[in-house]
Amino acid sequence: MPYQDILGVFDLQQFNKANGSLSVRTPVDGSELAKLQETPEANMAQIIAHAEQAFLAWRSIPAPRRGELVRLLGEELRAAKQELGRLVSLEAGKILSEGLGEVQEMIDICDLAVGQSRQLFGLTIASERPGHRMMETWQPLGVVGVITAFNFPVAVWAWNSALALICGNAVIWKPSEKTPLTALATHEIAKRALKRFGDAPEHLLQVVIGGASLGNALVESPKVALISATGSTRMGRAIAPKVAARFGKCLLELGGNNAMIVAPSADLDLAVRAITFSAIGTCGQRCTSLRRLIVHESIADQLLPKLLNAYKSVPIGSPLEQGTLVGPLIDQAALQAMQHALENAKAQGGTVHGGELVDGVKGGAYVKPALVEMPVQTAVVQEETFAPILYVLRYKTLDEAIALQNNVPQGLSSCIFTNDVREAETFVSVTGSDCGIANVNIGPSGAEIGGAFGGEKETGGGRESGSDAWKAYMRRQTSTVNYSRSLPLAQGVRFDI
Ligand code: NAD
């Protein structure tokens, strides 16, 4: 299908301007898809003020009614799934089934949020004073600024916005400057839902197009109650102190350096499938991509040839073609970062298999996934290189494997393949993985919407999506009501006048 047909569905031509300063390129072949006008930084104060007005109206609408808007959004996303999925493939370079999977994730979070809109439960708490009732209520928070990365160009917006909306907030979205077209298309879809809903306040959902300086305007504004930022640890390090300086709230979803431990009792065929999907799927460009394989020394020589075989047979090419399993890296800079990491790995004692350039589609950054045997966990292994590089380390004891797994600055996702219940339980116990996600006999990537998603340490500590992640989008209020005729003070304090 020609690119213009994919773009045409959402009438994206309206945003394409000859004098646009943001050139949007497809990783498929590096060609230019559009030139967009960026949102002037000078407009940000007005945009934030509009969002604040929208919030003041939206917060008074009952939460189940707010859920109706998200239900309609889910319906519109279902109707547009094929078209938006294809656009994700074109703009972010994911294979078609992953592009569609990303839209499915948006639909899933809408479903979850609709149910949640009737369950914004608080607590009643036993008061120590007679004739008193204590309770906890969750109130809408305000304007939520959502800053997103290129690799999940639309799902992360949905994770945040579906919950933010039912919680009574207005949202301003600053998508990655590498994937603004999918954001504009998503905004068009959201407009359809808003139209059907009828009486939502204007400016409830806004999108701004541009780079870090627009994100920074959200970060620095005291009117933006919550900054939910997804991207590199470098970005998190830049924005977190600024949000903290104004005592704002921050929800950070940053880099990962995810590991799998393969124990002697593991089902190796299962492990090979999980390793290949999570290490080379999305061309290694998921925050949860598998980057470190920690294999017991007794099975390493059995497992590695199986993996090398699987790596050789994987179809690499245009993500828009049926049958492709590995598409391109996002751009030439990502390719250089990968080559640089492989050079460093060699210099640090690594043996590299793969990693060469591939004749994919001319103009795109197509590479063979790399498997790198490392003698120890050197500096390069401790970094997140956003590319399909899998470092392989060998271990003798489970304690050593868990120490290796935890001994990196990041703490997003982790897993163990074992059929030994003691090992499995140890891995998910207090002395096991220190990550936000710890799986058994499942790879580290491809989380479901129902669980809280996020990680520890340099991954930023945020949680999004399911479980009680909705609480991040609300303000907690504790109220004590005295229905007695006296005024006892807590802790038995006396203050009689
Ligand atoms: P990036 O950090 O380069 O950019 C992410 C977003 O932050 C973009 O919208 C960018 O414009 C904005 N930004 C960058 N610097 C900023 C600043 N100083 N102030 C305000 N905004 C700023 O990341 P990327 O290359 O788009 O994405 C890849 C990274 O994202 C990887 O590290 C990956 O692990 C991470 N990621 C994490 C998760 C997660 O849930 N933990 C999910 C997806 C991606």
Coordinates of C-alpha atoms and ligand atoms in Angstrom, one line a residue:
M1 CA 0.0 0.0 0.0
P2 CA 1.5 3.4 -0.9
Y3 CA 2.4 5.6 2.0
Q4 CA 0.0 8.3 1.0
D5 CA -2.9 5.9 1.2
I6 CA -1.8 5.0 4.8
L7 CA -1.6 8.7 5.7
G8 CA -4.7 9.7 3.8
V9 CA -7.1 7.8 6.1
F10 CA -6.8 10.3 8.9
D11 CA -6.6 13.4 6.6
L12 CA -3.1 14.0 7.8
Q13 CA -2.4 16.1 4.7
Q14 CA -4.1 19.0 6.4
F15 CA -1.0 19.2 8.8
N16 CA 1.5 18.9 6.0
K17 CA 2.9 22.3 5.3
A18 CA 5.6 23.3 2.7
N19 CA 7.2 25.6 5.3
G20 CA 6.8 23.1 8.2
S21 CA 9.9 22.9 10.4
L22 CA 9.5 19.3 11.6
S23 CA 10.4 16.8 9.0
V24 CA 8.8 13.4 9.7
R25 CA 10.6 10.4 8.2
T26 CA 9.6 6.8 8.0
P27 CA 12.2 4.3 9.3
V28 CA 11.0 1.9 6.5
D29 CA 13.2 3.8 4.0
G30 CA 14.1 7.1 5.5
S31 CA 11.8 9.0 3.1
E32 CA 10.0 12.1 4.3
L33 CA 6.3 11.6 5.1
A34 CA 5.4 15.1 6.0
K35 CA 6.6 18.5 7.2
L36 CA 4.7 19.7 10.2
Q37 CA 4.4 23.0 11.8
E38 CA 5.6 22.8 15.4
T39 CA 3.5 24.3 18.2
P40 CA 5.1 27.6 19.0
E41 CA 6.6 27.6 22.5
A42 CA 5.0 31.0 23.0
N43 CA 1.5 29.3 22.8
M44 CA 2.2 26.8 25.6
A45 CA 0.9 29.1 28.4
Q46 CA -2.4 29.5 26.6
I47 CA -2.7 25.8 25.9
I48 CA -2.1 25.0 29.6
A49 CA -4.6 27.7 30.6
H50 CA -7.2 26.2 28.3
A51 CA -6.6 22.7 29.8
E52 CA -7.1 24.2 33.2
Q53 CA -10.4 25.6 32.2
A54 CA -11.4 22.2 30.7
F55 CA -10.4 20.5 34.0
L56 CA -12.5 22.8 36.1
A57 CA -15.6 21.7 34.1
W58 CA -14.7 18.1 33.6
R59 CA -14.0 17.4 37.3
S60 CA -17.6 18.0 38.2
I61 CA -19.0 15.5 35.7
P62 CA -19.7 12.2 37.6
A63 CA -16.9 9.6 37.0
P64 CA -19.2 7.0 35.4
R65 CA -20.3 9.6 32.9
R66 CA -16.6 10.4 32.3
G67 CA -16.2 6.7 31.7
E68 CA -18.7 7.0 28.9
L69 CA -16.3 9.2 26.9
V70 CA -13.6 6.6 27.3
R71 CA -16.0 3.8 26.2
L72 CA -16.7 5.8 23.1
L73 CA -12.9 6.3 22.6
G74 CA -12.5 2.5 22.8
E75 CA -15.2 2.1 20.2
E76 CA -13.6 4.6 17.8
L77 CA -10.2 2.9 18.3
R78 CA -11.8 -0.5 17.5
A79 CA -13.2 0.9 14.3
A80 CA -9.8 2.5 13.3
K81 CA -7.6 -0.3 14.5
Q82 CA -6.3 -1.5 11.1
E83 CA -5.6 2.0 9.8
L84 CA -3.9 3.3 13.0
G85 CA -1.9 0.0 13.3
R86 CA -0.6 0.5 9.8
L87 CA 0.3 4.1 10.5
V88 CA 2.2 2.9 13.6
S89 CA 4.1 0.5 11.4
L90 CA 4.9 3.2 8.9
E91 CA 6.0 5.9 11.4
A92 CA 7.7 3.8 14.1
G93 CA 8.8 0.8 12.0
K94 CA 7.1 -1.9 14.0
I95 CA 5.9 -5.0 12.1
L96 CA 2.2 -4.9 11.3
S97 CA 1.1 -7.3 14.0
E98 CA 2.9 -5.2 16.6
G99 CA 1.3 -2.0 15.2
L100 CA -2.1 -3.7 15.5
G101 CA -1.1 -5.0 19.0
E102 CA -0.3 -1.5 20.1
V103 CA -3.8 -0.3 19.1
Q104 CA -5.3 -3.3 20.9
E105 CA -3.5 -2.2 24.0
M106 CA -5.2 1.2 23.7
I107 CA -8.6 -0.6 23.4
D108 CA -7.8 -2.8 26.4
I109 CA -6.9 0.2 28.6
C110 CA -10.1 1.9 27.5
D111 CA -12.1 -1.1 28.6
L112 CA -10.2 -1.3 31.9
A113 CA -10.7 2.5 32.5
V114 CA -14.5 2.3 31.8
G115 CA -14.9 -0.3 34.6
Q116 CA -12.6 1.7 36.8
S117 CA -14.7 4.8 36.4
R118 CA -17.3 3.1 38.7
Q119 CA -14.6 2.0 41.2
L120 CA -12.7 5.1 42.3
F121 CA -12.9 3.7 45.8
G122 CA -11.8 5.4 49.0
L123 CA -11.6 3.9 52.4
T124 CA -13.4 4.4 55.7
I125 CA -11.0 4.3 58.6
A126 CA -11.7 3.7 62.3
S127 CA -11.4 6.9 64.2
E128 CA -10.0 6.9 67.7
R129 CA -12.5 9.5 68.7
P130 CA -16.1 8.7 69.6
G131 CA -18.8 10.1 67.3
H132 CA -16.3 10.6 64.5
R133 CA -16.0 9.1 61.1
M134 CA -12.8 9.2 59.1
M135 CA -12.6 8.5 55.4
E136 CA -10.4 8.8 52.4
T137 CA -11.6 10.2 49.1
W138 CA -9.9 10.4 45.7
Q139 CA -10.4 13.7 43.9
P140 CA -9.5 14.8 40.4
L141 CA -5.9 16.2 40.2
G142 CA -5.8 18.8 37.4
V143 CA -3.9 19.1 34.2
V144 CA -1.9 16.0 33.2
G145 CA 1.1 16.5 30.9
V146 CA 1.9 13.3 29.0
I147 CA 5.3 13.1 27.3
T148 CA 5.8 10.0 25.2
A149 CA 8.6 8.1 23.5
F150 CA 8.8 7.1 19.8
N151 CA 8.7 3.3 20.4
F152 CA 5.1 3.2 21.8
P153 CA 3.9 6.2 19.9
V154 CA 0.2 5.8 20.8
A155 CA -0.3 3.1 23.5
V156 CA 1.4 5.1 26.2
W157 CA -0.9 8.1 25.5
A158 CA -3.8 5.8 25.9
W159 CA -2.5 4.2 29.2
N160 CA -2.3 7.7 30.6
S161 CA -5.3 9.4 29.1
A162 CA -7.9 6.7 29.6
L163 CA -7.2 6.8 33.3
A164 CA -6.6 10.5 33.5
L165 CA -10.0 11.2 31.9
I166 CA -12.0 8.9 34.1
C167 CA -10.2 10.4 37.1
G168 CA -11.5 13.9 36.1
N169 CA -8.4 15.4 34.5
A170 CA -7.6 17.3 31.3
V171 CA -4.6 16.0 29.2
I172 CA -2.0 17.7 27.1
W173 CA 0.1 15.3 25.1
K174 CA 3.6 16.0 23.8
P175 CA 4.4 13.0 21.6
S176 CA 7.9 12.1 20.4
E177 CA 9.1 14.4 17.6
K178 CA 9.9 11.2 15.7
T179 CA 6.2 10.0 15.7
P180 CA 3.9 13.0 15.6
L181 CA 1.7 11.7 12.8
T182 CA 0.4 8.8 14.8
A183 CA -0.3 11.3 17.6
L184 CA -2.3 13.6 15.2
A185 CA -4.2 10.5 13.9
T186 CA -5.0 9.4 17.5
H187 CA -6.2 12.9 18.2
E188 CA -8.5 12.8 15.2
I189 CA -9.9 9.5 16.5
A190 CA -10.4 11.0 20.0
K191 CA -12.2 13.9 18.4
R192 CA -14.8 11.5 17.0
A193 CA -15.4 10.1 20.5
L194 CA -15.7 13.7 21.9
K195 CA -18.2 14.6 19.2
R196 CA -20.4 11.6 20.0
F197 CA -20.1 12.3 23.7
G198 CA -21.5 15.7 23.2
D199 CA -20.9 17.9 26.2
A200 CA -17.2 17.4 27.1
P201 CA -15.5 20.8 27.7
E202 CA -13.4 22.2 24.9
H203 CA -9.6 21.5 25.2
L204 CA -10.1 18.5 27.4
L205 CA -7.6 16.6 25.2
Q206 CA -4.9 18.6 23.4
V207 CA -1.8 17.6 21.5
V208 CA 1.3 19.7 20.9
I209 CA 3.8 19.0 18.2
G210 CA 7.5 19.5 18.7
G211 CA 10.6 18.6 20.7
A212 CA 12.0 18.7 24.2
S213 CA 11.4 22.5 24.7
L214 CA 7.6 21.9 24.5
G215 CA 7.9 19.1 27.0
N216 CA 9.9 21.4 29.2
A217 CA 7.1 24.0 29.1
L218 CA 4.8 21.4 30.6
V219 CA 7.5 20.3 33.1
E220 CA 8.1 23.8 34.4
S221 CA 4.4 25.0 34.6
P222 CA 3.0 24.9 38.1
K223 CA -0.4 24.6 36.5
V224 CA 0.4 21.0 35.3
A225 CA -0.3 18.9 38.3
L226 CA 1.2 15.6 37.0
I227 CA 3.9 15.1 34.5
S228 CA 3.8 11.5 33.1
A229 CA 6.9 11.1 31.1
T230 CA 8.1 8.0 29.1
G231 CA 11.5 7.9 27.6
S232 CA 15.2 7.6 28.3
T233 CA 16.7 7.9 31.7
R234 CA 18.6 10.9 30.4
M235 CA 15.2 12.6 29.8
G236 CA 14.0 11.6 33.3
R237 CA 17.1 13.0 34.9
A238 CA 16.6 16.3 33.2
I239 CA 12.9 16.7 34.1
A240 CA 12.5 15.1 37.5
P241 CA 14.4 17.8 39.5
K242 CA 12.4 20.5 37.7
V243 CA 9.1 19.0 38.6
A244 CA 10.3 18.4 42.2
A245 CA 11.5 22.0 42.5
R246 CA 7.9 23.1 42.1
F247 CA 6.6 20.2 44.2
G248 CA 4.7 18.8 41.2
K249 CA 3.9 15.1 40.7
C250 CA 6.0 13.0 38.4
L251 CA 5.2 9.6 36.9
L252 CA 8.4 8.4 35.2
E253 CA 8.7 5.4 32.8
L254 CA 12.3 5.4 31.8
G255 CA 15.0 3.0 30.4
G256 CA 15.3 -0.7 31.2
N257 CA 18.1 -3.2 31.0
N258 CA 16.0 -6.4 31.3
A259 CA 17.4 -9.8 32.0
M260 CA 16.4 -13.5 31.8
I261 CA 17.9 -16.2 34.0
V262 CA 17.9 -19.6 32.3
A263 CA 18.2 -22.3 35.0
P264 CA 19.3 -25.9 34.5
S265 CA 15.7 -27.3 34.7
A266 CA 14.4 -24.8 32.1
D267 CA 12.3 -25.9 29.2
L268 CA 14.8 -24.7 26.6
D269 CA 12.5 -24.7 23.6
L270 CA 10.1 -22.4 25.5
A271 CA 13.1 -20.3 26.5
V272 CA 14.4 -20.0 23.0
R273 CA 11.0 -18.7 21.8
A274 CA 10.7 -16.2 24.6
I275 CA 14.3 -15.0 24.1
T276 CA 13.9 -14.4 20.4
F277 CA 10.6 -12.5 20.7
S278 CA 11.8 -10.4 23.6
A279 CA 15.3 -9.7 22.4
I280 CA 14.8 -9.1 18.7
G281 CA 11.1 -8.3 18.4
T282 CA 10.4 -4.6 17.7
C283 CA 14.1 -4.7 16.6
G284 CA 15.1 -4.5 20.3
Q285 CA 13.3 -1.2 20.7
R286 CA 11.0 -1.9 23.6
C287 CA 11.7 -0.6 27.1
T288 CA 11.2 -4.2 28.2
S289 CA 13.3 -5.8 25.4
L290 CA 15.5 -8.6 26.7
R291 CA 19.1 -7.2 26.9
R292 CA 20.9 -9.7 29.2
L293 CA 20.7 -13.5 29.2
I294 CA 22.1 -15.1 32.3
V295 CA 22.5 -18.8 31.6
H296 CA 23.6 -21.6 33.9
E297 CA 27.0 -22.8 32.8
S298 CA 25.7 -26.4 32.5
I299 CA 23.3 -25.6 29.7
A300 CA 24.9 -22.6 28.0
D301 CA 26.6 -24.7 25.3
Q302 CA 23.2 -26.3 24.5
L303 CA 21.2 -23.1 24.5
L304 CA 23.5 -20.8 22.5
P305 CA 23.6 -22.9 19.2
K306 CA 19.7 -23.0 19.3
L307 CA 19.6 -19.3 19.7
L308 CA 22.2 -18.6 16.9
N309 CA 20.1 -20.8 14.6
A310 CA 16.9 -19.0 15.5
Y311 CA 18.7 -15.6 14.9
K312 CA 19.9 -16.7 11.5
S313 CA 16.4 -17.7 10.3
V314 CA 14.5 -14.6 11.3
P315 CA 13.0 -12.6 8.4
I316 CA 14.3 -9.0 8.5
G317 CA 12.8 -6.4 6.2
S318 CA 10.0 -3.9 5.6
P319 CA 7.7 -3.9 8.6
L320 CA 4.8 -3.3 6.2
E321 CA 5.4 -6.7 4.5
Q322 CA 3.6 -9.8 5.7
G323 CA 6.1 -12.3 7.1
T324 CA 8.7 -9.8 8.4
L325 CA 9.5 -10.3 12.0
V326 CA 12.3 -7.7 12.5
G327 CA 11.9 -4.2 11.0
P328 CA 14.3 -1.3 11.0
L329 CA 15.9 0.7 13.8
I330 CA 14.2 4.1 14.1
D331 CA 17.0 6.1 12.5
Q332 CA 20.6 6.2 11.5
A333 CA 21.5 7.6 15.0
A334 CA 20.1 4.4 16.5
L335 CA 22.2 2.4 14.1
Q336 CA 25.4 4.2 15.1
A337 CA 24.6 3.8 18.8
M338 CA 24.3 0.0 18.2
Q339 CA 27.6 -0.2 16.3
H340 CA 29.3 1.9 19.0
A341 CA 28.0 -0.5 21.7
L342 CA 29.2 -3.5 19.8
E343 CA 32.7 -2.0 19.4
N344 CA 32.7 -1.3 23.2
A345 CA 31.6 -4.8 23.9
K346 CA 34.5 -6.2 21.8
A347 CA 36.9 -3.9 23.6
Q348 CA 35.6 -5.2 26.9
G349 CA 36.2 -8.8 26.0
G350 CA 33.0 -9.7 24.2
T351 CA 32.5 -12.1 21.3
V352 CA 30.0 -10.7 18.9
H353 CA 27.7 -12.8 16.7
G354 CA 25.7 -10.8 14.2
G355 CA 25.1 -7.1 14.3
E356 CA 25.9 -6.5 10.6
L357 CA 23.9 -4.2 8.3
V358 CA 21.3 -5.9 6.2
D359 CA 20.2 -5.0 2.7
G360 CA 16.7 -4.3 3.8
V361 CA 14.8 -1.5 2.2
K362 CA 17.2 1.1 0.8
G363 CA 17.4 4.1 3.1
G364 CA 16.3 2.3 6.3
A365 CA 18.5 1.2 9.2
Y366 CA 18.2 -2.6 8.9
V367 CA 20.5 -4.8 11.1
K368 CA 21.0 -8.4 12.0
P369 CA 20.3 -8.8 15.7
A370 CA 23.5 -9.3 17.8
L371 CA 24.2 -12.0 20.4
V372 CA 27.3 -11.0 22.4
E373 CA 29.0 -13.5 24.8
M374 CA 30.6 -11.5 27.7
P375 CA 33.1 -12.8 30.2
V376 CA 31.6 -10.5 33.0
Q377 CA 29.0 -7.8 33.3
T378 CA 31.1 -4.9 32.0
A379 CA 30.2 -1.2 31.7
V380 CA 28.6 -1.6 28.2
V381 CA 26.3 -4.4 29.5
Q382 CA 25.1 -2.1 32.3
E383 CA 23.8 0.5 29.8
E384 CA 20.6 0.4 27.8
T385 CA 21.4 0.4 24.1
F386 CA 18.1 0.8 22.3
A387 CA 18.8 -1.9 19.7
P388 CA 18.7 -5.7 19.3
I389 CA 21.8 -6.6 21.3
L390 CA 21.6 -9.5 23.7
Y391 CA 24.6 -9.9 26.1
V392 CA 25.1 -13.5 27.3
L393 CA 26.6 -14.2 30.7
R394 CA 27.2 -17.5 32.4
Y395 CA 26.5 -18.3 36.1
K396 CA 27.1 -21.1 38.6
T397 CA 24.7 -20.5 41.5
L398 CA 21.2 -18.9 41.6
D399 CA 22.5 -16.3 44.1
E400 CA 25.2 -15.3 41.7
A401 CA 22.6 -15.1 38.8
I402 CA 20.2 -12.9 40.9
A403 CA 23.1 -10.6 41.9
L404 CA 24.0 -10.2 38.2
Q405 CA 20.4 -9.6 37.3
N406 CA 20.1 -6.9 40.0
N407 CA 23.5 -5.3 39.5
V408 CA 22.5 -2.7 36.9
P409 CA 21.2 0.8 37.4
Q410 CA 17.9 0.1 35.8
G411 CA 15.0 -1.9 37.3
L412 CA 12.2 -2.5 34.8
S413 CA 11.6 -6.1 33.8
S414 CA 13.1 -9.5 34.6
C415 CA 12.3 -13.2 34.4
I416 CA 13.5 -16.7 35.1
F417 CA 13.0 -19.8 33.1
T418 CA 13.0 -22.8 35.5
N419 CA 10.9 -25.8 36.4
D420 CA 12.2 -25.8 39.9
V421 CA 9.6 -24.3 42.2
R422 CA 12.2 -23.2 44.8
E423 CA 14.1 -21.2 42.2
A424 CA 11.0 -19.7 40.8
E425 CA 9.7 -18.6 44.3
T426 CA 13.1 -17.3 45.3
F427 CA 13.2 -15.2 42.1
V428 CA 9.9 -13.4 42.9
S429 CA 10.7 -13.2 46.7
V430 CA 12.2 -10.4 48.7
T431 CA 15.7 -11.7 48.0
G432 CA 15.0 -12.1 44.3
S433 CA 14.6 -9.7 41.4
D434 CA 14.6 -6.0 42.3
C435 CA 12.6 -5.0 39.2
G436 CA 9.0 -3.7 38.8
I437 CA 8.2 -6.8 36.7
A438 CA 9.4 -10.3 37.6
N439 CA 8.1 -13.2 35.5
V440 CA 8.4 -16.9 35.6
N441 CA 8.6 -18.9 32.3
I442 CA 7.5 -15.8 30.4
G443 CA 9.9 -13.3 28.7
P444 CA 10.3 -9.8 30.1
S445 CA 8.3 -8.0 27.4
G446 CA 4.7 -7.9 26.3
A447 CA 3.0 -7.0 29.6
E448 CA -0.8 -7.2 30.0
I449 CA -2.9 -4.2 30.7
G450 CA -4.3 -5.5 34.0
G451 CA -1.1 -5.3 36.0
A452 CA 0.6 -2.1 37.2
F453 CA 3.4 -1.4 34.7
G454 CA 6.8 0.2 35.5
G455 CA 10.1 -0.2 37.2
E456 CA 12.5 0.8 39.9
K457 CA 15.8 2.6 40.2
E458 CA 16.8 4.5 37.0
T459 CA 13.6 3.3 35.4
G460 CA 11.9 6.0 37.5
G461 CA 9.5 4.2 39.9
G462 CA 6.3 5.1 38.1
R463 CA 3.4 2.7 37.6
E464 CA 0.9 2.9 34.8
S465 CA -2.0 0.9 33.4
G466 CA -3.8 -1.6 35.6
S467 CA -4.1 -2.5 39.3
D468 CA -4.3 0.7 41.4
A469 CA -2.2 2.8 38.9
W470 CA -5.3 5.1 38.6
K471 CA -4.4 6.6 42.0
A472 CA -1.5 8.5 40.4
Y473 CA -4.0 10.6 38.5
M474 CA -5.9 11.6 41.6
R475 CA -5.5 13.7 44.8
R476 CA -6.0 11.8 48.0
Q477 CA -8.0 13.6 50.7
T478 CA -8.5 12.4 54.2
S479 CA -11.7 13.8 55.9
T480 CA -12.7 13.4 59.6
V481 CA -16.3 14.2 60.4
N482 CA -17.4 14.9 63.9
Y483 CA -21.1 14.1 64.4
S484 CA -20.9 14.2 68.3
R485 CA -21.6 17.2 70.6
S486 CA -18.1 17.4 72.0
L487 CA -14.6 18.1 70.6
P488 CA -12.2 15.4 71.7
L489 CA -8.7 15.9 70.4
A490 CA -6.6 13.1 69.0
Q491 CA -3.9 11.5 71.1
G492 CA -5.7 12.6 74.3
V493 CA -4.4 16.1 74.0
R494 CA -6.3 18.6 76.4
F495 CA -6.8 22.2 75.4
D496 CA -9.8 23.3 77.5
I497 CA -10.6 27.0 77.4
Ligands
NAD1 P1 13.7 10.2 24.6 O1 14.1 10.4 26.1 O2 14.7 10.7 23.6 O3 12.4 11.1 24.3 C1 11.2 10.8 25.0 C2 10.3 12.0 25.0 O4 10.8 12.9 25.9 C3 10.2 12.7 23.7 O5 8.8 13.2 23.6 C4 11.1 13.9 23.8 O6 10.8 15.0 23.0 C5 10.9 14.2 25.3 N1 12.1 14.9 25.9 C6 13.4 14.6 25.8 N2 14.1 15.4 26.6 C7 13.3 16.2 27.3 C8 13.5 17.3 28.2 N3 14.7 17.6 28.6 N4 12.4 17.9 28.7 C9 11.1 17.5 28.2 N5 10.9 16.5 27.3 C10 12.0 15.9 26.8 O7 13.3 8.7 24.4 P2 13.0 7.9 23.0 O8 14.3 7.7 22.3 O9 11.9 8.5 22.3 O10 12.5 6.5 23.6 C11 13.3 5.5 24.0 C12 13.5 5.4 25.5 O11 12.3 5.4 26.1 C13 14.3 4.2 25.9 O12 15.2 4.5 26.9 C14 13.1 3.3 26.5 O13 13.6 2.4 27.4 C15 12.3 4.3 27.1 N6 10.9 3.8 27.2 C16 10.5 3.5 28.5 C17 9.2 3.0 28.7 C18 8.8 2.5 30.0 O14 7.6 2.3 30.2 N7 9.6 2.4 31.0 C19 8.3 2.8 27.6 C20 8.8 3.2 26.3 C21 10.1 3.7 26.2

